[in-house]
PDB file of C-alpha atoms in Angstrom:
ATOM      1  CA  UNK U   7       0.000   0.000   0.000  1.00 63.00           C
ATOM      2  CA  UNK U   8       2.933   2.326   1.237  1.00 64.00           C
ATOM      3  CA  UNK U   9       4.520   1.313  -2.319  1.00 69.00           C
ATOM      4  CA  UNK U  10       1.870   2.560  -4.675  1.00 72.00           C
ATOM      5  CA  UNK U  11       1.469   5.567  -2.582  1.00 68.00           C
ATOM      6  CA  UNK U  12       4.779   6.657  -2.751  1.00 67.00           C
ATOM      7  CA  UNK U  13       4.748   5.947  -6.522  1.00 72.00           C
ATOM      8  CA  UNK U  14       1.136   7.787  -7.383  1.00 74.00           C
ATOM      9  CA  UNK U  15       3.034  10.825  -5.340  1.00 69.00           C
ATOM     10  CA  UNK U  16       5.951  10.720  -7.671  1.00 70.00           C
ATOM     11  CA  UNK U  17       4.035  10.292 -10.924  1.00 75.00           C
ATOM     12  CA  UNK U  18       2.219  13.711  -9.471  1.00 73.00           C
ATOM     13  CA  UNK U  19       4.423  15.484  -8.486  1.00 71.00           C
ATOM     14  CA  UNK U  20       6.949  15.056 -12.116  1.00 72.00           C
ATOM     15  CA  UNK U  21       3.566  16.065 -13.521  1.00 77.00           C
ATOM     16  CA  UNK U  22       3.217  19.300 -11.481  1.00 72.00           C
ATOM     17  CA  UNK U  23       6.912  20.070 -12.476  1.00 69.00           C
ATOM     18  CA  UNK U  24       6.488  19.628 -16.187  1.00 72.00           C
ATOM     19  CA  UNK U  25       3.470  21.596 -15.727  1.00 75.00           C
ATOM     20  CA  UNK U  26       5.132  24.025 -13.953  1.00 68.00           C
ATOM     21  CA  UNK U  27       8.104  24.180 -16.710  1.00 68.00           C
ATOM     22  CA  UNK U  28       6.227  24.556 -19.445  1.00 70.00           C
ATOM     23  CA  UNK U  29       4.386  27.858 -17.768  1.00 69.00           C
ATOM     24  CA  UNK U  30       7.604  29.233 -17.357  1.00 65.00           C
ATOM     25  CA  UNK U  31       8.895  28.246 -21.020  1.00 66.00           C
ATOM     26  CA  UNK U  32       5.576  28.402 -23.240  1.00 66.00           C
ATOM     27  CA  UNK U  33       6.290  32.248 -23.402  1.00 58.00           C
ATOM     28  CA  UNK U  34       9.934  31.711 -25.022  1.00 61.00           C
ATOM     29  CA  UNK U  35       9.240  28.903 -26.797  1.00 64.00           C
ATOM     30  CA  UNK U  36       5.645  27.835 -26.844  1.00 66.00           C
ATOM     31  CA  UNK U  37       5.788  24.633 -25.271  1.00 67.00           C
ATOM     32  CA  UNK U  38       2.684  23.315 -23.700  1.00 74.00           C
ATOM     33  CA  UNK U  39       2.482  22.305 -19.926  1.00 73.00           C
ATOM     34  CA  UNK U  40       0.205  19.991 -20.662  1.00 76.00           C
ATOM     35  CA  UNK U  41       2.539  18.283 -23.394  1.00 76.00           C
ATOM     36  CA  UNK U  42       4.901  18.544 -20.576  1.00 76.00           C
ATOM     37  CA  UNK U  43       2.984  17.172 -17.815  1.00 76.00           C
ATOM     38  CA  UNK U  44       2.746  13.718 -19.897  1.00 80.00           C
ATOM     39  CA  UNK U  45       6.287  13.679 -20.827  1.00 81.00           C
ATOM     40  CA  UNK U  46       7.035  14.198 -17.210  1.00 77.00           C
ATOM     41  CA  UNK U  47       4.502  11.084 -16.032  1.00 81.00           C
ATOM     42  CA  UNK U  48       6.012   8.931 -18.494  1.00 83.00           C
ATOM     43  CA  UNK U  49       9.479   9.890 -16.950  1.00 80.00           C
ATOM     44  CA  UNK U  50       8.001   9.182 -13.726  1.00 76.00           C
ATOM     45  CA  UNK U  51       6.660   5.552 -14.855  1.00 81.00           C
ATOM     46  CA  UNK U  52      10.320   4.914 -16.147  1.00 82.00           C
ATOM     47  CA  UNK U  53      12.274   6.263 -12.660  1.00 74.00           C
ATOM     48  CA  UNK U  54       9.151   4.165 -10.731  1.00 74.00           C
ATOM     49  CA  UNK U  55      10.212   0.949 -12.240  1.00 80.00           C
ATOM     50  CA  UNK U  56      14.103   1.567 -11.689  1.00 78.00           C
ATOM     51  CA  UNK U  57      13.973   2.855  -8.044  1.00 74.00           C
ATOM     52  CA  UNK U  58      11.554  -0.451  -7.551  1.00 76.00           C
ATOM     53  CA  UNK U  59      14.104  -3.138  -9.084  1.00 80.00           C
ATOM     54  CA  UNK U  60      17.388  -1.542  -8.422  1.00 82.00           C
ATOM     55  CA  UNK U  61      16.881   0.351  -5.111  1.00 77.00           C
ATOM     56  CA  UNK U  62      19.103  -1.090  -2.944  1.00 83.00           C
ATOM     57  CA  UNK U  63      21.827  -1.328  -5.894  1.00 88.00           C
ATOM     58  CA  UNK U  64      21.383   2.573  -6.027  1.00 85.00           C
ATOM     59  CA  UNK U  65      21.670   2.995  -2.425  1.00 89.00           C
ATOM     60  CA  UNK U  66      25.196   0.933  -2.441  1.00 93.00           C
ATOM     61  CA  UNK U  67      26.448   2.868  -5.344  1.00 90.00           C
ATOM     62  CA  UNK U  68      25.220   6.562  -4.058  1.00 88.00           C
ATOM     63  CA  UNK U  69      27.088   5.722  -1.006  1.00 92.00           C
ATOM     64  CA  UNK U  70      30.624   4.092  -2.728  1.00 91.00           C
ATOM     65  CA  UNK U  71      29.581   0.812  -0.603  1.00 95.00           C
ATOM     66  CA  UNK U  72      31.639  -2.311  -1.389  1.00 96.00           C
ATOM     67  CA  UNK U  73      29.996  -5.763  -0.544  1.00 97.00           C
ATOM     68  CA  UNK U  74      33.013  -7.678   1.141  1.00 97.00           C
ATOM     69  CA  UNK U  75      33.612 -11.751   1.916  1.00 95.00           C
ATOM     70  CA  UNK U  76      34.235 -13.159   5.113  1.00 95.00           C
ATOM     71  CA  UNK U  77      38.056 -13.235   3.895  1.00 96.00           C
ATOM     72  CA  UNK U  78      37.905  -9.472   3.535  1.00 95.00           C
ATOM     73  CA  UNK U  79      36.152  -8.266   6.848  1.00 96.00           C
ATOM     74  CA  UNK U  80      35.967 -12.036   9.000  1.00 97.00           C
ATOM     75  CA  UNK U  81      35.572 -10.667  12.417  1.00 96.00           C
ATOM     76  CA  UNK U  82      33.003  -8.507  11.129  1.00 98.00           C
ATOM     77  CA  UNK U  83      31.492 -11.201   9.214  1.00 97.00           C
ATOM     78  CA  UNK U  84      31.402 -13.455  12.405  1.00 97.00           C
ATOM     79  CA  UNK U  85      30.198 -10.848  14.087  1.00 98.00           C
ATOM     80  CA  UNK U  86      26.713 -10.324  11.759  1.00 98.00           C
ATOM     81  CA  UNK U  87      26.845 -13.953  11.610  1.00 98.00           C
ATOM     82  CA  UNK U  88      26.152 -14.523  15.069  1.00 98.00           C
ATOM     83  CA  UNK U  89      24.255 -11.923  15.706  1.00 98.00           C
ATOM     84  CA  UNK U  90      21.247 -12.933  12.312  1.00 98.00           C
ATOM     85  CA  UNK U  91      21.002 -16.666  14.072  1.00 98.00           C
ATOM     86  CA  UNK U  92      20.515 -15.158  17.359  1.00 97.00           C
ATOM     87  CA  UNK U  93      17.790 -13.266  15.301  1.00 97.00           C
ATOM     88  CA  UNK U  94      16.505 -15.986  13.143  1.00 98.00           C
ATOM     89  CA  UNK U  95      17.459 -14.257   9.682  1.00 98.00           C
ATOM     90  CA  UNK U  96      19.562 -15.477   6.766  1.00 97.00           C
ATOM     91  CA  UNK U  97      23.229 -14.238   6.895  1.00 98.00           C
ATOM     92  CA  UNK U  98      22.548 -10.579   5.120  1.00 97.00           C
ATOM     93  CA  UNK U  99      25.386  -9.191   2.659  1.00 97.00           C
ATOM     94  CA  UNK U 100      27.811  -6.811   4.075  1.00 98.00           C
ATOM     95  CA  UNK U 101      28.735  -3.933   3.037  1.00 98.00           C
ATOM     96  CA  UNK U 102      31.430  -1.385   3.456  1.00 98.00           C
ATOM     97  CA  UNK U 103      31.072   2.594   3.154  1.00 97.00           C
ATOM     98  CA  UNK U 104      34.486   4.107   2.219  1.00 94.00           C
ATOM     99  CA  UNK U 105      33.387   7.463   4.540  1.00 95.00           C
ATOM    100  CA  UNK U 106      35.124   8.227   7.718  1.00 94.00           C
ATOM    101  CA  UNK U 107      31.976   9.872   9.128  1.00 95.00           C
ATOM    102  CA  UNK U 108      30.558   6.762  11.540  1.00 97.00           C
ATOM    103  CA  UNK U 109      27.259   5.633  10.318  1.00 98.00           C
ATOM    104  CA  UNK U 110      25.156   2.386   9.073  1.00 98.00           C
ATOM    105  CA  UNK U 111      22.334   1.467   7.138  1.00 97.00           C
ATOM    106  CA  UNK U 112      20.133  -1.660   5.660  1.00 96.00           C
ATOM    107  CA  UNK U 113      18.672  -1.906   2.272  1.00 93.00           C
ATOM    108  CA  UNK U 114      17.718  -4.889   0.586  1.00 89.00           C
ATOM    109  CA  UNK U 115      13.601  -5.993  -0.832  1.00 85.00           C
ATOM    110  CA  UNK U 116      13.470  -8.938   1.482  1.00 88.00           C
ATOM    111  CA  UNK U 117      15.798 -10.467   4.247  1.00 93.00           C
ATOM    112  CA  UNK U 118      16.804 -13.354   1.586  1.00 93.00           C
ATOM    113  CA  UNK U 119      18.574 -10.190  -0.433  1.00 91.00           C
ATOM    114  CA  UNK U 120      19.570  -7.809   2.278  1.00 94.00           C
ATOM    115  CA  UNK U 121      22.564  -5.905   2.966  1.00 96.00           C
ATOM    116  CA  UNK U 122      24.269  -4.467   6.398  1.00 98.00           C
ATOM    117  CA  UNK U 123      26.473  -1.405   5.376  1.00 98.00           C
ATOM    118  CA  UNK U 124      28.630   0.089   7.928  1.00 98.00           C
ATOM    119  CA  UNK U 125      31.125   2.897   7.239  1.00 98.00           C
ATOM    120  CA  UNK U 126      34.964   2.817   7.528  1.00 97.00           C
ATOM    121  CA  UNK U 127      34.771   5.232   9.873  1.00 97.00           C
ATOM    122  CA  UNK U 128      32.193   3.040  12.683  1.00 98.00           C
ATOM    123  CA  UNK U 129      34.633   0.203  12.030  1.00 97.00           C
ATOM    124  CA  UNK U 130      37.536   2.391  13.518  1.00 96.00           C
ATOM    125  CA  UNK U 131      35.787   4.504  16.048  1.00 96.00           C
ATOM    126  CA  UNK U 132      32.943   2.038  17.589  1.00 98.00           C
ATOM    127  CA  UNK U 133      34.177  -0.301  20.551  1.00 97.00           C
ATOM    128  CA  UNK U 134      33.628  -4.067  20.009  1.00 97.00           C
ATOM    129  CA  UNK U 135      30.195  -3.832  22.232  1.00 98.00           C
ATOM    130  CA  UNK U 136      28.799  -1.249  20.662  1.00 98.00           C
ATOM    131  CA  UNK U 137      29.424  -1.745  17.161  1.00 98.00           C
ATOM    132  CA  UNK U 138      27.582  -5.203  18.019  1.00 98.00           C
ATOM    133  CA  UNK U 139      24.986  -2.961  18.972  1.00 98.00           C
ATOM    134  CA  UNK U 140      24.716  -0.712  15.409  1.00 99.00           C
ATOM    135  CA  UNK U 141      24.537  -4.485  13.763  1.00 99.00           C
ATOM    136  CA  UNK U 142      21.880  -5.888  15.832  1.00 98.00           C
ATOM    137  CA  UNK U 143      19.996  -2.596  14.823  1.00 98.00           C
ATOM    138  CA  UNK U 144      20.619  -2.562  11.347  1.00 98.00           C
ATOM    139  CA  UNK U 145      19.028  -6.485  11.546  1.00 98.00           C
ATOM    140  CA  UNK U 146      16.210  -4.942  13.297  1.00 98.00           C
ATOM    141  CA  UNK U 147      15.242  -3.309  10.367  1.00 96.00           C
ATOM    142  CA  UNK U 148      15.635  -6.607   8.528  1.00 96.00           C
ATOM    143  CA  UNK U 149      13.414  -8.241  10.805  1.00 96.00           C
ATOM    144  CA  UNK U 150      10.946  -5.639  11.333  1.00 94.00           C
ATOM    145  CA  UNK U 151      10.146  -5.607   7.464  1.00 89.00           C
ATOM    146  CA  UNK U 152      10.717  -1.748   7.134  1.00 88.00           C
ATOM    147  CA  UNK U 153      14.429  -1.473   5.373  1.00 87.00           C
ATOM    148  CA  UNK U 154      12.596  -1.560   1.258  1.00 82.00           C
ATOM    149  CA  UNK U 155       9.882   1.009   2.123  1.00 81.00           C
ATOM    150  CA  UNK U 156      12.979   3.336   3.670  1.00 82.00           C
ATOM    151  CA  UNK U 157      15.286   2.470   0.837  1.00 79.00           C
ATOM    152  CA  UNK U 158      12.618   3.074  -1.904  1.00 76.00           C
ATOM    153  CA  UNK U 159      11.686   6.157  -0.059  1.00 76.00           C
ATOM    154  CA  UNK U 160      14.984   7.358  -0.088  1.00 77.00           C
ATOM    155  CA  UNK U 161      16.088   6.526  -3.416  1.00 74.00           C
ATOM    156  CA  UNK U 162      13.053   7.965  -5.036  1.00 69.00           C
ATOM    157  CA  UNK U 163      13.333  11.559  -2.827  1.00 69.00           C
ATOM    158  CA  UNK U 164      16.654  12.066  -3.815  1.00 70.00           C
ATOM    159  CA  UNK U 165      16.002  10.962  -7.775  1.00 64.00           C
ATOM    160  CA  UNK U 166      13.410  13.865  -7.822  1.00 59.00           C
ATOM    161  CA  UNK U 167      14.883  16.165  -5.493  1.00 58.00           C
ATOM    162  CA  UNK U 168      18.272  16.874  -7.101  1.00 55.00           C
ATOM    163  CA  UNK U 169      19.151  19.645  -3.975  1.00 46.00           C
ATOM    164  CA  UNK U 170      22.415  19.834  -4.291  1.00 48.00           C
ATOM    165  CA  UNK U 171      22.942  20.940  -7.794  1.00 52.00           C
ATOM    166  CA  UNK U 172      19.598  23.118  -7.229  1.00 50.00           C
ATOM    167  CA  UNK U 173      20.795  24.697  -4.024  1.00 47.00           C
ATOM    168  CA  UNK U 174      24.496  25.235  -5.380  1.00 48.00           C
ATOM    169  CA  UNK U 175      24.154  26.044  -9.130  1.00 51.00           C
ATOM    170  CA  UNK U 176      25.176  29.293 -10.031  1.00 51.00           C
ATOM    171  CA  UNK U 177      22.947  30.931 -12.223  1.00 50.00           C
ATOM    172  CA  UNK U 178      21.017  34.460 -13.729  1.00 50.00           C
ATOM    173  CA  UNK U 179      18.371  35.223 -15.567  1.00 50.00           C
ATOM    174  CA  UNK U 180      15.211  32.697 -16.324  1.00 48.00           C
ATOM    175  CA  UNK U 181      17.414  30.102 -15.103  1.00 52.00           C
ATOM    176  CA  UNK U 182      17.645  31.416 -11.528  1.00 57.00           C
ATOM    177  CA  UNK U 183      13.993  31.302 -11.728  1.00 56.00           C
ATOM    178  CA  UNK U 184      13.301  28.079 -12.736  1.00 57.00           C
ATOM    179  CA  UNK U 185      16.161  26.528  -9.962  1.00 57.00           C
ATOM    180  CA  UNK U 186      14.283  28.873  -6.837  1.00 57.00           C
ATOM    181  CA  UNK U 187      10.793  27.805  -7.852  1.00 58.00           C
ATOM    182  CA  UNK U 188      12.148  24.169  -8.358  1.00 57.00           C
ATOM    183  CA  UNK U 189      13.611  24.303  -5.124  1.00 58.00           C
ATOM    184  CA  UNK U 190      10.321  25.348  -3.543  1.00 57.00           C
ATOM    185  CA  UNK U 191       7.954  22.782  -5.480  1.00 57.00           C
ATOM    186  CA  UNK U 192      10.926  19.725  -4.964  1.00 58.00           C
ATOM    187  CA  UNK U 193      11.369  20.703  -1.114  1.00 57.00           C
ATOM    188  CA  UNK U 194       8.088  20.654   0.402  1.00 58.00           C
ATOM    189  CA  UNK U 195       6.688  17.501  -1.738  1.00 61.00           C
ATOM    190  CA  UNK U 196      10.310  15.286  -0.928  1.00 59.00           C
ATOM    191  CA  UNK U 197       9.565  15.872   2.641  1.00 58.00           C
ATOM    192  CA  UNK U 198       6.262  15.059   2.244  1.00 61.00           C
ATOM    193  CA  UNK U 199       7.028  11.978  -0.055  1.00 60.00           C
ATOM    194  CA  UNK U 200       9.501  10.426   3.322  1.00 60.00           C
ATOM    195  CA  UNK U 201       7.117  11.548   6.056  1.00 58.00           C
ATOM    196  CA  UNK U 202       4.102   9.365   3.937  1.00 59.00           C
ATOM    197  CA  UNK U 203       6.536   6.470   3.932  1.00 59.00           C
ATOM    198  CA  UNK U 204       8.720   6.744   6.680  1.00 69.00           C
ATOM    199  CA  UNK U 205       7.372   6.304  10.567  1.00 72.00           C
ATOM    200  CA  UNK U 206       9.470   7.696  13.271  1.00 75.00           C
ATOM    201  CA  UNK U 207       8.476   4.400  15.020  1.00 86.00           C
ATOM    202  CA  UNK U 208      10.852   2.660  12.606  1.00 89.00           C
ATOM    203  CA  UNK U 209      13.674   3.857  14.195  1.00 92.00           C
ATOM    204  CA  UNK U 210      12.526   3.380  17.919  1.00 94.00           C
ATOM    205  CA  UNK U 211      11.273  -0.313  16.985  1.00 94.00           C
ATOM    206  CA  UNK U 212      14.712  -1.147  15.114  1.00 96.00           C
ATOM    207  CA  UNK U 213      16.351   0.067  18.408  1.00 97.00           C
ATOM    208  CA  UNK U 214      14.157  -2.324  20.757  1.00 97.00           C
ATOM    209  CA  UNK U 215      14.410  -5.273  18.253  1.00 98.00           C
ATOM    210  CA  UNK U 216      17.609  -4.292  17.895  1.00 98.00           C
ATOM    211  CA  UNK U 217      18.844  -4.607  21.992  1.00 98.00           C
ATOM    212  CA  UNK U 218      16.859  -8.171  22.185  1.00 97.00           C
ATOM    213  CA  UNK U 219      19.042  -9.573  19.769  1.00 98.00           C
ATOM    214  CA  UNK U 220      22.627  -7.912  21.037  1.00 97.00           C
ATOM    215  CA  UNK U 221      21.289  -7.973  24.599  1.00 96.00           C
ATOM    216  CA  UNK U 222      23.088  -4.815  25.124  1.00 96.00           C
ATOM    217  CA  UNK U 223      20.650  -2.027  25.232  1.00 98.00           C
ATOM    218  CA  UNK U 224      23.398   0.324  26.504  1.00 98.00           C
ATOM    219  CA  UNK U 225      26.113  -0.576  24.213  1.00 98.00           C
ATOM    220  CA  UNK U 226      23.797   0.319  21.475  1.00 98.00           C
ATOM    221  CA  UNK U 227      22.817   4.153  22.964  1.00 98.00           C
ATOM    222  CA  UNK U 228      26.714   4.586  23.716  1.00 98.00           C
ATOM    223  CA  UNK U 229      26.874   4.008  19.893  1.00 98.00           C
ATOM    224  CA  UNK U 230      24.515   6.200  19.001  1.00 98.00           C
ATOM    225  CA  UNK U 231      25.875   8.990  20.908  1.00 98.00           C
ATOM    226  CA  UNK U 232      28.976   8.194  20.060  1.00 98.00           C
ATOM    227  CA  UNK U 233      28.243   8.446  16.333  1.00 98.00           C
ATOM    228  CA  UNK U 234      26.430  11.622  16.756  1.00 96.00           C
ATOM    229  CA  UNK U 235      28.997  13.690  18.626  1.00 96.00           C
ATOM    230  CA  UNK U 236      31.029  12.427  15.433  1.00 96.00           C
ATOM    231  CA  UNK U 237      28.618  13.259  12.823  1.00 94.00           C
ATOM    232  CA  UNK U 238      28.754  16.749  14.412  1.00 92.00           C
ATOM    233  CA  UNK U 239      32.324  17.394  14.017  1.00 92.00           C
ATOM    234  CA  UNK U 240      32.656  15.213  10.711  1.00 90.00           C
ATOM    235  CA  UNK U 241      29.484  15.166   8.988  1.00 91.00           C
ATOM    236  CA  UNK U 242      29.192  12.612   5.652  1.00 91.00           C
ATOM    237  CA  UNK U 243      29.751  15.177   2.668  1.00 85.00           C
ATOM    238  CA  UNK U 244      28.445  12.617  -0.218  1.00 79.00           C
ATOM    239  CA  UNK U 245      25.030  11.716  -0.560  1.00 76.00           C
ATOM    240  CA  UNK U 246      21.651  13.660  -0.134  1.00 74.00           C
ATOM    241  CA  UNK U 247      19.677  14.788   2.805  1.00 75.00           C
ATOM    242  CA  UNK U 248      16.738  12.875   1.727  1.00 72.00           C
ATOM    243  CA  UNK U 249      18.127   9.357   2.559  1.00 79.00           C
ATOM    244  CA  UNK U 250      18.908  10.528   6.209  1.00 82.00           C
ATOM    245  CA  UNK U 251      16.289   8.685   7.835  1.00 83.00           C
ATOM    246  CA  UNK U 252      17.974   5.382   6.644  1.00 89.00           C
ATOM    247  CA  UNK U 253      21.239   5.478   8.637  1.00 94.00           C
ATOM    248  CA  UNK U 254      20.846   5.112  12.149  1.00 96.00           C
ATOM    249  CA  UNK U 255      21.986   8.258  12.876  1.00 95.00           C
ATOM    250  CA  UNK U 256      21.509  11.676  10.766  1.00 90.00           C
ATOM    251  CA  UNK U 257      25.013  11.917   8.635  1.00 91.00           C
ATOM    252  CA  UNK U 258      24.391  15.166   7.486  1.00 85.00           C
ATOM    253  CA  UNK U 259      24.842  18.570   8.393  1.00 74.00           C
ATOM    254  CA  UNK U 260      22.668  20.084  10.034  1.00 67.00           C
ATOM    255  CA  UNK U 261      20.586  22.892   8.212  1.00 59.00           C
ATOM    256  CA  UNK U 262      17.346  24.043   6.923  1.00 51.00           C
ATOM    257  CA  UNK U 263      17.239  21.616   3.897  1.00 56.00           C
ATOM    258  CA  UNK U 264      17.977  18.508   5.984  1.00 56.00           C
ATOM    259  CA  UNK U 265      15.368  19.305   9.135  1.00 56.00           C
ATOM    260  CA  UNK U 266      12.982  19.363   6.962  1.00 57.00           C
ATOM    261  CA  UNK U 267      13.725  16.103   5.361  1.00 58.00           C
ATOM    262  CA  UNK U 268      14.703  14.283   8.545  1.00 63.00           C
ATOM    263  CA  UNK U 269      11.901  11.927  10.155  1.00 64.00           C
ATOM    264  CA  UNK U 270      13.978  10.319  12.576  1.00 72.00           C
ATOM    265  CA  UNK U 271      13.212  10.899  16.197  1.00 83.00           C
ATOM    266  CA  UNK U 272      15.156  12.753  18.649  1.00 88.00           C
ATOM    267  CA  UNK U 273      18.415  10.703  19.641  1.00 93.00           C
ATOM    268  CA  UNK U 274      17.794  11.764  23.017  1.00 95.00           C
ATOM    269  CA  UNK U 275      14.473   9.646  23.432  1.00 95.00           C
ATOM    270  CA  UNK U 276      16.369   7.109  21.934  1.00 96.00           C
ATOM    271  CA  UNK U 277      19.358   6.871  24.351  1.00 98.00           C
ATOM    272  CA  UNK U 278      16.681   7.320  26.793  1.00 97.00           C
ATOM    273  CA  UNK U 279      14.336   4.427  25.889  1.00 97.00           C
ATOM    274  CA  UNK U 280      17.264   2.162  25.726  1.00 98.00           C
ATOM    275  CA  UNK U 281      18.806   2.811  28.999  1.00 98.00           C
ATOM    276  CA  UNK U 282      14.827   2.109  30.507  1.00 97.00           C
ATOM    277  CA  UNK U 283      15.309  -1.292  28.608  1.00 96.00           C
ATOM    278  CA  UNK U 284      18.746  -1.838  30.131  1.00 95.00           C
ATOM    279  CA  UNK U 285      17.283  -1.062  33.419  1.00 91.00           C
ATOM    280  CA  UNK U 286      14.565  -3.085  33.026  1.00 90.00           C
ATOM    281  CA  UNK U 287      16.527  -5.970  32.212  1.00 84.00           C
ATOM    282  CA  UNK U 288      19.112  -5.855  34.620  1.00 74.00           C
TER     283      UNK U 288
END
């Protein structure tokens, strides 16, 4: 249901931009914003059908993520190992982001195809415990079902968003209007297009699911503010603010652009519901 939502608001809103475009343009060149607004839904059809089938390829590529062997990374592949039978999953992939900033993510359509990316960066910063931790939570997500509907949410808000060349590109004339009002009509529906597909709960229940399986809850909230205080000082420069919500913590820096695309819940309720589990449990 989520799926064909988020794909009837993409096929919209390409249709409202060609629209829009051909507004601006029909007085230069007298091109029709209605002609436009099909060639934009059949462009819309096309970028459907490729977030759909190669989603999770795109995520691993946007984010220079190299799926490694057990002879490449075999204490981290023991670790993920031991943690997905503790869990009852199939072993996932893993993955490797070449990005000092420490972060993680899961993508993948089903747990039989999923991958656990970590970045350099967690590998050398995170303590044994609570890098356990960041797994366990990343095969959360692959046991609560959520990762594809983040991924394709993701994938899809950053296909259409295109901030960074909107927000950087230097420009006068028509042009300059054309990149402002695209920034207005791209902003507002992108963070509309994650908040329809992405619940903040997804976070919080990857985070419980998460501690069962590691049996750390406190390792896990020492990682997360642990990665935060580093995202702060080193945020991740590649990528695009509107695939925050699928690391487990916010990579990016912290502005106007990415608040508005974030859905992820405070880190502080976070930390907080996990040391309550901890508690509880001890």
């Amino acid at each position: 249901m989520k799926t064909a939502l988020l794909m009837g608001v993409v096929t919209g809103l390409f249709m409202a931009i060609g629209c829009i475009i051909g507004l601006l343009l029909c007085g230069y060149f007298g091109v029709s914003p209605l002609y436009l607004a099909v060639v934009f839904a059949g462009l819309a059809v096309i970028v459907n059908g490729g977030v759909y089938t190669f989603s999770d390829r795109i995520m691993l590529r946007m984010y220079d993520t190299t799926v490694v062997s057990e002879n490449i990374a075999p204490e981290l592949y023991s670790k993920v190992s031991q943690l997905s039978m503790k869990a009852g999953l199939p072993m996932p992939k893993i993955g490797i982001i070449n990005n000092e900033s420490p972060n993680s993510f899961a993508t993948g359509r089903a747990p039989e195809n999923a991958v656990i990316a970590v970045t350099s960066g967690a590998l050398s910063l995170l303590q044994r415990d609570e890098l356990e931790g960041v797994l366990a939570h990343e095969l959360g997500h692959i046991k609560n079902g959520d990762m594809f509907i983040s991924t394709l949410a993701a994938v899809t808000a950053s296909t259409v968003f295109l901030v960074k060349w909107l927000w950087t590109a230097e420009s006068k004339g028509l042009f300059t209007q054309v990149r402002r009002l695209f920034l207005f009509v791209l902003v507002l529906p992108a963070s509309l297009l994650i908040r329809l597909a992405v619940s903040v709960n997804y976070e919080f229940a990857a985070d419980e699911t998460g501690a069962k399986i590691s049996e750390k809850p406190n390792a896990l909230a020492d990682a997360l503010i642990r990665i935060e205080e580093s995202v702060m000082e080193t945020p991740m420069l590649l990528g695009n603010p509107a695939a925050s919500h699928v690391f487990i913590v916010n990579p990016f820096k912290a502005d106007t652009i990415t608040h508005l695309l974030c859905v992820s819940p405070p880190l502080e309720r976070r930390v907080q519901t996990l040391r309550e589990m901890a508690h509880l449990s001890s």
